Amino acid sequence: MKRTFFNYLIVLIAGSLLAAVAQASAVSDAQDRILARTPQIDSLKTSGAVGEDSNGYLAVRTELSGRQNALVESENKDRKLLYEVAANRTGQSVEDAGKQRGLQNFTRAHKGVWLKKANGEWYQKE
């Protein structure tokens, strides 16, 4: 009986470690993809085609090509993954983690970048 419990405990610990390693790898991969997309995303922001919203995601302002739309969707998907990890670490909701990042994005945005308030109103960073 004790041996069965011990084996179960070992499997549980190993599973937890594997999950942690997999999550760390997923986070690292998402961060790498975000970094690789930065020049393209910055170009879309500079053109005014997209901006930052208060929830920490990119928001589309104009009609985008299929490729540009896929780029924005991929960026937002990776951002959401990072917000999920942050939320799990801090015990907050994914939405709250995104909103915190949204505030940082607003503060760090370059002059001229479009920002979308929580009420849906757009304004350009001065």
mmCIF file of N, CA, C and O in Angstrom, residues 24-120:
data_model
loop_
_atom_site.group_PDB
_atom_site.id
_atom_site.type_symbol
_atom_site.label_atom_id
_atom_site.label_comp_id
_atom_site.label_asym_id
_atom_site.label_seq_id
_atom_site.Cartn_x
_atom_site.Cartn_y
_atom_site.Cartn_z
ATOM 1 N N ALA A 24 7.002 26.565 -19.581
ATOM 2 C CA ALA A 24 8.145 27.460 -19.752
ATOM 3 C C ALA A 24 8.568 27.514 -21.213
ATOM 4 O O ALA A 24 8.893 28.588 -21.733
ATOM 5 N N SER A 25 8.536 26.381 -21.880
ATOM 6 C CA SER A 25 8.886 26.336 -23.292
ATOM 7 C C SER A 25 7.869 27.105 -24.133
ATOM 8 O O SER A 25 8.238 27.848 -25.041
ATOM 9 N N ALA A 26 6.594 26.959 -23.812
ATOM 10 C CA ALA A 26 5.539 27.673 -24.542
ATOM 11 C C ALA A 26 5.676 29.172 -24.356
ATOM 12 O O ALA A 26 5.508 29.950 -25.304
ATOM 13 N N VAL A 27 6.001 29.604 -23.141
ATOM 14 C CA VAL A 27 6.189 31.029 -22.855
ATOM 15 C C VAL A 27 7.388 31.554 -23.635
ATOM 16 O O VAL A 27 7.317 32.608 -24.270
ATOM 17 N N SER A 28 8.479 30.832 -23.597
ATOM 18 C CA SER A 28 9.682 31.246 -24.309
ATOM 19 C C SER A 28 9.415 31.339 -25.815
ATOM 20 O O SER A 28 9.838 32.297 -26.470
ATOM 21 N N ASP A 29 8.700 30.356 -26.360
ATOM 22 C CA ASP A 29 8.361 30.368 -27.784
ATOM 23 C C ASP A 29 7.484 31.569 -28.124
ATOM 24 O O ASP A 29 7.696 32.233 -29.143
ATOM 25 N N ALA A 30 6.494 31.867 -27.278
ATOM 26 C CA ALA A 30 5.606 33.010 -27.512
ATOM 27 C C ALA A 30 6.401 34.310 -27.473
ATOM 28 O O ALA A 30 6.207 35.194 -28.317
ATOM 29 N N GLN A 31 7.294 34.431 -26.515
ATOM 30 C CA GLN A 31 8.117 35.648 -26.413
ATOM 31 C C GLN A 31 8.999 35.807 -27.651
ATOM 32 O O GLN A 31 9.152 36.919 -28.159
ATOM 33 N N ASP A 32 9.560 34.697 -28.140
ATOM 34 C CA ASP A 32 10.388 34.750 -29.347
ATOM 35 C C ASP A 32 9.568 35.183 -30.558
ATOM 36 O O ASP A 32 10.029 35.980 -31.382
ATOM 37 N N ARG A 33 8.346 34.647 -30.681
ATOM 38 C CA ARG A 33 7.491 35.017 -31.818
ATOM 39 C C ARG A 33 7.101 36.494 -31.743
ATOM 40 O O ARG A 33 7.090 37.191 -32.765
ATOM 41 N N ILE A 34 6.788 36.962 -30.540
ATOM 42 C CA ILE A 34 6.427 38.374 -30.371
ATOM 43 C C ILE A 34 7.608 39.259 -30.774
ATOM 44 O O ILE A 34 7.435 40.243 -31.499
ATOM 45 N N LEU A 35 8.785 38.899 -30.336
ATOM 46 C CA LEU A 35 9.979 39.661 -30.678
ATOM 47 C C LEU A 35 10.211 39.660 -32.197
ATOM 48 O O LEU A 35 10.521 40.709 -32.782
ATOM 49 N N ALA A 36 10.036 38.521 -32.834
ATOM 50 C CA ALA A 36 10.239 38.422 -34.280
ATOM 51 C C ALA A 36 9.214 39.256 -35.055
ATOM 52 O O ALA A 36 9.522 39.795 -36.127
ATOM 53 N N ARG A 37 8.003 39.377 -34.518
ATOM 54 C CA ARG A 37 6.949 40.142 -35.192
ATOM 55 C C ARG A 37 7.034 41.641 -34.930
ATOM 56 O O ARG A 37 6.360 42.429 -35.594
ATOM 57 N N THR A 38 7.821 42.064 -33.966
ATOM 58 C CA THR A 38 7.844 43.462 -33.538
ATOM 59 C C THR A 38 7.997 44.454 -34.697
ATOM 60 O O THR A 38 7.239 45.429 -34.753
ATOM 61 N N PRO A 39 8.924 44.263 -35.629
ATOM 62 C CA PRO A 39 9.039 45.251 -36.716
ATOM 63 C C PRO A 39 7.751 45.378 -37.548
ATOM 64 O O PRO A 39 7.345 46.484 -37.896
ATOM 65 N N GLN A 40 7.110 44.260 -37.822
ATOM 66 C CA GLN A 40 5.871 44.297 -38.608
ATOM 67 C C GLN A 40 4.736 44.941 -37.815
ATOM 68 O O GLN A 40 3.965 45.730 -38.361
ATOM 69 N N ILE A 41 4.642 44.612 -36.546
ATOM 70 C CA ILE A 41 3.603 45.198 -35.693
ATOM 71 C C ILE A 41 3.840 46.700 -35.556
ATOM 72 O O ILE A 41 2.898 47.493 -35.660
ATOM 73 N N ASP A 42 5.088 47.096 -35.345
ATOM 74 C CA ASP A 42 5.410 48.522 -35.237
ATOM 75 C C ASP A 42 5.039 49.262 -36.516
ATOM 76 O O ASP A 42 4.553 50.394 -36.467
ATOM 77 N N SER A 43 5.246 48.627 -37.651
ATOM 78 C CA SER A 43 4.880 49.236 -38.928
ATOM 79 C C SER A 43 3.367 49.444 -39.027
ATOM 80 O O SER A 43 2.903 50.496 -39.484
ATOM 81 N N LEU A 44 2.610 48.451 -38.586
ATOM 82 C CA LEU A 44 1.151 48.587 -38.592
ATOM 83 C C LEU A 44 0.691 49.685 -37.638
ATOM 84 O O LEU A 44 -0.249 50.429 -37.936
ATOM 85 N N LYS A 45 1.357 49.793 -36.505
ATOM 86 C CA LYS A 45 1.014 50.857 -35.552
ATOM 87 C C LYS A 45 1.353 52.226 -36.133
ATOM 88 O O LYS A 45 0.568 53.169 -36.022
ATOM 89 N N THR A 46 2.524 52.341 -36.734
ATOM 90 C CA THR A 46 2.959 53.607 -37.315
ATOM 91 C C THR A 46 2.008 54.063 -38.419
ATOM 92 O O THR A 46 1.715 55.255 -38.537
ATOM 93 N N SER A 47 1.511 53.126 -39.191
ATOM 94 C CA SER A 47 0.584 53.469 -40.274
ATOM 95 C C SER A 47 -0.806 53.819 -39.758
ATOM 96 O O SER A 47 -1.626 54.354 -40.500
ATOM 97 N N GLY A 48 -1.081 53.481 -38.500
ATOM 98 C CA GLY A 48 -2.395 53.732 -37.929
ATOM 99 C C GLY A 48 -3.401 52.630 -38.193
ATOM 100 O O GLY A 48 -4.567 52.742 -37.823
ATOM 101 N N ALA A 49 -2.959 51.553 -38.820
ATOM 102 C CA ALA A 49 -3.860 50.446 -39.136
ATOM 103 C C ALA A 49 -4.294 49.695 -37.882
ATOM 104 O O ALA A 49 -5.408 49.171 -37.819
ATOM 105 N N VAL A 50 -3.421 49.640 -36.890
ATOM 106 C CA VAL A 50 -3.745 49.010 -35.609
ATOM 107 C C VAL A 50 -3.266 49.910 -34.480
ATOM 108 O O VAL A 50 -2.421 50.776 -34.672
ATOM 109 N N GLY A 51 -3.820 49.666 -33.330
ATOM 110 C CA GLY A 51 -3.392 50.366 -32.132
ATOM 111 C C GLY A 51 -3.438 49.415 -30.962
ATOM 112 O O GLY A 51 -3.738 48.224 -31.117
ATOM 113 N N GLU A 52 -3.158 49.937 -29.807
ATOM 114 C CA GLU A 52 -3.203 49.151 -28.573
ATOM 115 C C GLU A 52 -4.528 49.410 -27.875
ATOM 116 O O GLU A 52 -4.977 50.561 -27.804
ATOM 117 N N ASP A 53 -5.148 48.366 -27.347
ATOM 118 C CA ASP A 53 -6.362 48.592 -26.565
ATOM 119 C C ASP A 53 -6.067 48.473 -25.076
ATOM 120 O O ASP A 53 -4.989 48.033 -24.675
ATOM 121 N N SER A 54 -7.019 48.874 -24.276
ATOM 122 C CA SER A 54 -6.819 48.916 -22.827
ATOM 123 C C SER A 54 -6.784 47.541 -22.184
ATOM 124 O O SER A 54 -6.446 47.420 -21.013
ATOM 125 N N ASN A 55 -7.094 46.499 -22.956
ATOM 126 C CA ASN A 55 -7.071 45.131 -22.438
ATOM 127 C C ASN A 55 -5.762 44.414 -22.730
ATOM 128 O O ASN A 55 -5.623 43.222 -22.458
ATOM 129 N N GLY A 56 -4.798 45.150 -23.329
ATOM 130 C CA GLY A 56 -3.488 44.566 -23.586
ATOM 131 C C GLY A 56 -3.348 43.881 -24.927
ATOM 132 O O GLY A 56 -2.377 43.165 -25.151
ATOM 133 N N TYR A 57 -4.282 44.113 -25.820
ATOM 134 C CA TYR A 57 -4.246 43.478 -27.137
ATOM 135 C C TYR A 57 -4.152 44.527 -28.232
ATOM 136 O O TYR A 57 -4.472 45.700 -28.023
ATOM 137 N N LEU A 58 -3.757 44.071 -29.421
ATOM 138 C CA LEU A 58 -3.809 44.936 -30.582
ATOM 139 C C LEU A 58 -5.254 45.054 -31.026
ATOM 140 O O LEU A 58 -6.003 44.078 -30.978
ATOM 141 N N ALA A 59 -5.638 46.234 -31.464
ATOM 142 C CA ALA A 59 -6.983 46.464 -31.977
ATOM 143 C C ALA A 59 -6.862 47.009 -33.402
ATOM 144 O O ALA A 59 -6.036 47.877 -33.670
ATOM 145 N N VAL A 60 -7.675 46.473 -34.285
ATOM 146 C CA VAL A 60 -7.649 46.868 -35.696
ATOM 147 C C VAL A 60 -8.436 48.158 -35.869
ATOM 148 O O VAL A 60 -9.545 48.299 -35.366
ATOM 149 N N ARG A 61 -7.851 49.096 -36.611
ATOM 150 C CA ARG A 61 -8.492 50.387 -36.868
ATOM 151 C C ARG A 61 -8.955 50.521 -38.309
ATOM 152 O O ARG A 61 -9.861 51.282 -38.591
ATOM 153 N N THR A 62 -8.302 49.857 -39.236
ATOM 154 C CA THR A 62 -8.646 49.952 -40.653
ATOM 155 C C THR A 62 -8.707 48.548 -41.233
ATOM 156 O O THR A 62 -8.323 47.574 -40.579
ATOM 157 N N GLU A 63 -9.152 48.457 -42.454
ATOM 158 C CA GLU A 63 -9.193 47.152 -43.113
ATOM 159 C C GLU A 63 -7.766 46.659 -43.348
ATOM 160 O O GLU A 63 -6.905 47.402 -43.813
ATOM 161 N N LEU A 64 -7.530 45.404 -42.987
ATOM 162 C CA LEU A 64 -6.208 44.798 -43.141
ATOM 163 C C LEU A 64 -6.239 43.724 -44.211
ATOM 164 O O LEU A 64 -7.290 43.126 -44.471
ATOM 165 N N SER A 65 -5.080 43.457 -44.775
ATOM 166 C CA SER A 65 -4.962 42.320 -45.692
ATOM 167 C C SER A 65 -5.064 41.034 -44.884
ATOM 168 O O SER A 65 -4.945 41.058 -43.641
ATOM 169 N N GLY A 66 -5.251 39.931 -45.549
ATOM 170 C CA GLY A 66 -5.315 38.642 -44.860
ATOM 171 C C GLY A 66 -4.055 38.349 -44.071
ATOM 172 O O GLY A 66 -4.105 37.858 -42.947
ATOM 173 N N ARG A 67 -2.912 38.675 -44.664
ATOM 174 C CA ARG A 67 -1.621 38.448 -43.998
ATOM 175 C C ARG A 67 -1.494 39.323 -42.762
ATOM 176 O O ARG A 67 -1.032 38.882 -41.710
ATOM 177 N N GLN A 68 -1.899 40.587 -42.875
ATOM 178 C CA GLN A 68 -1.822 41.499 -41.736
ATOM 179 C C GLN A 68 -2.771 41.066 -40.623
ATOM 180 O O GLN A 68 -2.419 41.119 -39.449
ATOM 181 N N ASN A 69 -3.961 40.642 -41.018
ATOM 182 C CA ASN A 69 -4.936 40.164 -40.032
ATOM 183 C C ASN A 69 -4.392 38.944 -39.279
ATOM 184 O O ASN A 69 -4.534 38.851 -38.059
ATOM 185 N N ALA A 70 -3.774 38.024 -40.021
ATOM 186 C CA ALA A 70 -3.193 36.834 -39.395
ATOM 187 C C ALA A 70 -2.075 37.225 -38.430
ATOM 188 O O ALA A 70 -1.931 36.625 -37.358
ATOM 189 N N LEU A 71 -1.315 38.235 -38.795
ATOM 190 C CA LEU A 71 -0.231 38.728 -37.945
ATOM 191 C C LEU A 71 -0.792 39.259 -36.621
ATOM 192 O O LEU A 71 -0.297 38.919 -35.541
ATOM 193 N N VAL A 72 -1.848 40.068 -36.709
ATOM 194 C CA VAL A 72 -2.473 40.628 -35.503
ATOM 195 C C VAL A 72 -3.077 39.517 -34.649
ATOM 196 O O VAL A 72 -2.921 39.506 -33.423
ATOM 197 N N GLU A 73 -3.747 38.569 -35.287
ATOM 198 C CA GLU A 73 -4.342 37.456 -34.539
ATOM 199 C C GLU A 73 -3.268 36.629 -33.836
ATOM 200 O O GLU A 73 -3.450 36.235 -32.680
ATOM 201 N N SER A 74 -2.165 36.376 -34.507
ATOM 202 C CA SER A 74 -1.065 35.616 -33.890
ATOM 203 C C SER A 74 -0.473 36.372 -32.707
ATOM 204 O O SER A 74 -0.182 35.780 -31.659
ATOM 205 N N GLU A 75 -0.301 37.668 -32.876
ATOM 206 C CA GLU A 75 0.230 38.497 -31.788
ATOM 207 C C GLU A 75 -0.694 38.438 -30.579
ATOM 208 O O GLU A 75 -0.248 38.220 -29.447
ATOM 209 N N ASN A 76 -1.985 38.618 -30.819
ATOM 210 C CA ASN A 76 -2.938 38.610 -29.703
ATOM 211 C C ASN A 76 -3.036 37.239 -29.045
ATOM 212 O O ASN A 76 -3.184 37.144 -27.824
ATOM 213 N N LYS A 77 -2.899 36.190 -29.831
ATOM 214 C CA LYS A 77 -2.913 34.832 -29.265
ATOM 215 C C LYS A 77 -1.715 34.630 -28.339
ATOM 216 O O LYS A 77 -1.856 34.086 -27.232
ATOM 217 N N ASP A 78 -0.542 35.070 -28.769
ATOM 218 C CA ASP A 78 0.653 34.925 -27.929
ATOM 219 C C ASP A 78 0.568 35.821 -26.691
ATOM 220 O O ASP A 78 0.974 35.421 -25.605
ATOM 221 N N ARG A 79 0.026 37.017 -26.849
ATOM 222 C CA ARG A 79 -0.154 37.881 -25.688
ATOM 223 C C ARG A 79 -1.083 37.211 -24.675
ATOM 224 O O ARG A 79 -0.814 37.235 -23.478
ATOM 225 N N LYS A 80 -2.159 36.630 -25.165
ATOM 226 C CA LYS A 80 -3.104 35.973 -24.255
ATOM 227 C C LYS A 80 -2.418 34.849 -23.482
ATOM 228 O O LYS A 80 -2.645 34.685 -22.282
ATOM 229 N N LEU A 81 -1.584 34.069 -24.156
ATOM 230 C CA LEU A 81 -0.845 33.006 -23.480
ATOM 231 C C LEU A 81 -0.008 33.581 -22.339
ATOM 232 O O LEU A 81 -0.011 33.048 -21.224
ATOM 233 N N LEU A 82 0.681 34.673 -22.596
ATOM 234 C CA LEU A 82 1.504 35.292 -21.548
ATOM 235 C C LEU A 82 0.643 35.821 -20.408
ATOM 236 O O LEU A 82 1.025 35.727 -19.242
ATOM 237 N N TYR A 83 -0.533 36.363 -20.732
ATOM 238 C CA TYR A 83 -1.432 36.851 -19.683
ATOM 239 C C TYR A 83 -1.974 35.688 -18.852
ATOM 240 O O TYR A 83 -2.140 35.812 -17.640
ATOM 241 N N GLU A 84 -2.233 34.556 -19.498
ATOM 242 C CA GLU A 84 -2.708 33.376 -18.762
ATOM 243 C C GLU A 84 -1.656 32.905 -17.769
ATOM 244 O O GLU A 84 -1.968 32.577 -16.615
ATOM 245 N N VAL A 85 -0.417 32.865 -18.191
ATOM 246 C CA VAL A 85 0.676 32.447 -17.307
ATOM 247 C C VAL A 85 0.827 33.443 -16.149
ATOM 248 O O VAL A 85 0.948 33.041 -14.987
ATOM 249 N N ALA A 86 0.798 34.733 -16.464
ATOM 250 C CA ALA A 86 0.902 35.747 -15.414
ATOM 251 C C ALA A 86 -0.255 35.627 -14.431
ATOM 252 O O ALA A 86 -0.067 35.732 -13.214
ATOM 253 N N ALA A 87 -1.451 35.388 -14.950
ATOM 254 C CA ALA A 87 -2.631 35.256 -14.090
ATOM 255 C C ALA A 87 -2.490 34.043 -13.166
ATOM 256 O O ALA A 87 -2.813 34.122 -11.976
ATOM 257 N N ASN A 88 -2.000 32.939 -13.688
ATOM 258 C CA ASN A 88 -1.805 31.741 -12.865
ATOM 259 C C ASN A 88 -0.778 31.978 -11.762
ATOM 260 O O ASN A 88 -0.936 31.480 -10.652
ATOM 261 N N ARG A 89 0.244 32.742 -12.068
ATOM 262 C CA ARG A 89 1.297 33.011 -11.081
ATOM 263 C C ARG A 89 0.822 33.954 -9.981
ATOM 264 O O ARG A 89 1.276 33.854 -8.841
ATOM 265 N N THR A 90 -0.046 34.897 -10.350
ATOM 266 C CA THR A 90 -0.439 35.940 -9.400
ATOM 267 C C THR A 90 -1.805 35.713 -8.770
ATOM 268 O O THR A 90 -2.176 36.436 -7.849
ATOM 269 N N GLY A 91 -2.558 34.744 -9.296
ATOM 270 C CA GLY A 91 -3.885 34.477 -8.758
ATOM 271 C C GLY A 91 -4.946 35.456 -9.228
ATOM 272 O O GLY A 91 -6.033 35.508 -8.666
ATOM 273 N N GLN A 92 -4.644 36.229 -10.242
ATOM 274 C CA GLN A 92 -5.626 37.165 -10.775
ATOM 275 C C GLN A 92 -6.258 36.570 -12.033
ATOM 276 O O GLN A 92 -5.862 35.510 -12.497
ATOM 277 N N SER A 93 -7.215 37.264 -12.596
ATOM 278 C CA SER A 93 -7.847 36.789 -13.817
ATOM 279 C C SER A 93 -6.978 37.133 -15.025
ATOM 280 O O SER A 93 -6.135 38.031 -14.967
ATOM 281 N N VAL A 94 -7.192 36.414 -16.111
ATOM 282 C CA VAL A 94 -6.480 36.693 -17.356
ATOM 283 C C VAL A 94 -6.808 38.115 -17.817
ATOM 284 O O VAL A 94 -5.931 38.845 -18.288
ATOM 285 N N GLU A 95 -8.070 38.504 -17.655
ATOM 286 C CA GLU A 95 -8.495 39.847 -18.056
ATOM 287 C C GLU A 95 -7.741 40.925 -17.281
ATOM 288 O O GLU A 95 -7.300 41.925 -17.851
ATOM 289 N N ASP A 96 -7.588 40.715 -15.979
ATOM 290 C CA ASP A 96 -6.862 41.695 -15.161
ATOM 291 C C ASP A 96 -5.384 41.753 -15.546
ATOM 292 O O ASP A 96 -4.788 42.833 -15.578
ATOM 293 N N ALA A 97 -4.795 40.602 -15.841
ATOM 294 C CA ALA A 97 -3.391 40.588 -16.268
ATOM 295 C C ALA A 97 -3.248 41.351 -17.583
ATOM 296 O O ALA A 97 -2.301 42.123 -17.764
ATOM 297 N N GLY A 98 -4.188 41.157 -18.493
ATOM 298 C CA GLY A 98 -4.162 41.878 -19.761
ATOM 299 C C GLY A 98 -4.334 43.374 -19.569
ATOM 300 O O GLY A 98 -3.654 44.177 -20.219
ATOM 301 N N LYS A 99 -5.231 43.759 -18.685
ATOM 302 C CA LYS A 99 -5.454 45.189 -18.426
ATOM 303 C C LYS A 99 -4.210 45.841 -17.832
ATOM 304 O O LYS A 99 -3.872 46.980 -18.169
ATOM 305 N N GLN A 100 -3.507 45.118 -16.959
ATOM 306 C CA GLN A 100 -2.264 45.658 -16.401
ATOM 307 C C GLN A 100 -1.249 45.886 -17.511
ATOM 308 O O GLN A 100 -0.566 46.905 -17.554
ATOM 309 N N ARG A 101 -1.154 44.916 -18.402
ATOM 310 C CA ARG A 101 -0.223 45.063 -19.527
ATOM 311 C C ARG A 101 -0.683 46.175 -20.463
ATOM 312 O O ARG A 101 0.132 46.909 -21.020
ATOM 313 N N GLY A 102 -1.998 46.303 -20.621
ATOM 314 C CA GLY A 102 -2.533 47.379 -21.445
ATOM 315 C C GLY A 102 -2.098 48.744 -20.939
ATOM 316 O O GLY A 102 -1.720 49.624 -21.725
ATOM 317 N N LEU A 103 -2.118 48.923 -19.620
ATOM 318 C CA LEU A 103 -1.646 50.191 -19.037
ATOM 319 C C LEU A 103 -0.171 50.420 -19.355
ATOM 320 O O LEU A 103 0.242 51.537 -19.674
ATOM 321 N N GLN A 104 0.612 49.363 -19.259
ATOM 322 C CA GLN A 104 2.041 49.470 -19.593
ATOM 323 C C GLN A 104 2.216 49.816 -21.072
ATOM 324 O O GLN A 104 3.055 50.647 -21.425
ATOM 325 N N ASN A 105 1.419 49.176 -21.931
ATOM 326 C CA ASN A 105 1.513 49.449 -23.364
ATOM 327 C C ASN A 105 1.169 50.898 -23.669
ATOM 328 O O ASN A 105 1.803 51.531 -24.519
ATOM 329 N N PHE A 106 0.155 51.436 -22.982
ATOM 330 C CA PHE A 106 -0.227 52.833 -23.182
ATOM 331 C C PHE A 106 0.925 53.751 -22.778
ATOM 332 O O PHE A 106 1.251 54.707 -23.470
ATOM 333 N N THR A 107 1.546 53.463 -21.648
ATOM 334 C CA THR A 107 2.638 54.287 -21.139
ATOM 335 C C THR A 107 3.852 54.216 -22.060
ATOM 336 O O THR A 107 4.496 55.235 -22.324
ATOM 337 N N ARG A 108 4.139 53.038 -22.568
ATOM 338 C CA ARG A 108 5.342 52.829 -23.384
ATOM 339 C C ARG A 108 5.146 53.124 -24.868
ATOM 340 O O ARG A 108 6.129 53.137 -25.615
ATOM 341 N N ALA A 109 3.917 53.351 -25.278
ATOM 342 C CA ALA A 109 3.640 53.580 -26.701
ATOM 343 C C ALA A 109 4.393 54.816 -27.197
ATOM 344 O O ALA A 109 4.553 55.803 -26.488
ATOM 345 N N HIS A 110 4.835 54.727 -28.441
ATOM 346 C CA HIS A 110 5.526 55.852 -29.068
ATOM 347 C C HIS A 110 4.520 56.921 -29.480
ATOM 348 O O HIS A 110 3.338 56.641 -29.691
ATOM 349 N N LYS A 111 5.004 58.120 -29.610
ATOM 350 C CA LYS A 111 4.180 59.241 -30.060
ATOM 351 C C LYS A 111 3.528 58.861 -31.402
ATOM 352 O O LYS A 111 4.191 58.303 -32.285
ATOM 353 N N GLY A 112 2.247 59.144 -31.507
ATOM 354 C CA GLY A 112 1.519 58.883 -32.749
ATOM 355 C C GLY A 112 0.787 57.558 -32.788
ATOM 356 O O GLY A 112 -0.053 57.337 -33.660
ATOM 357 N N VAL A 113 1.082 56.654 -31.862
ATOM 358 C CA VAL A 113 0.411 55.355 -31.824
ATOM 359 C C VAL A 113 -1.021 55.563 -31.343
ATOM 360 O O VAL A 113 -1.278 56.331 -30.416
ATOM 361 N N TRP A 114 -1.949 54.861 -31.985
ATOM 362 C CA TRP A 114 -3.350 54.944 -31.591
ATOM 363 C C TRP A 114 -3.616 54.034 -30.404
ATOM 364 O O TRP A 114 -3.172 52.886 -30.371
ATOM 365 N N LEU A 115 -4.346 54.574 -29.434
ATOM 366 C CA LEU A 115 -4.697 53.850 -28.220
ATOM 367 C C LEU A 115 -6.210 53.848 -28.066
ATOM 368 O O LEU A 115 -6.863 54.861 -28.321
ATOM 369 N N LYS A 116 -6.741 52.723 -27.640
ATOM 370 C CA LYS A 116 -8.194 52.569 -27.506
ATOM 371 C C LYS A 116 -8.549 52.410 -26.032
ATOM 372 O O LYS A 116 -8.176 51.426 -25.389
ATOM 373 N N LYS A 117 -9.283 53.387 -25.524
ATOM 374 C CA LYS A 117 -9.706 53.357 -24.126
ATOM 375 C C LYS A 117 -10.729 52.246 -23.900
ATOM 376 O O LYS A 117 -11.317 51.712 -24.841
ATOM 377 N N ALA A 118 -10.993 51.933 -22.649
ATOM 378 C CA ALA A 118 -11.961 50.895 -22.290
ATOM 379 C C ALA A 118 -13.360 51.221 -22.809
ATOM 380 O O ALA A 118 -14.129 50.316 -23.129
ATOM 381 N N ASN A 119 -13.685 52.516 -22.957
ATOM 382 C CA ASN A 119 -15.012 52.902 -23.457
ATOM 383 C C ASN A 119 -15.107 52.856 -24.981
ATOM 384 O O ASN A 119 -16.125 53.216 -25.553
ATOM 385 N N GLY A 120 -14.013 52.440 -25.649
ATOM 386 C CA GLY A 120 -14.005 52.309 -27.102
ATOM 387 C C GLY A 120 -13.484 53.530 -27.840
ATOM 388 O O GLY A 120 -13.333 53.504 -29.059
#
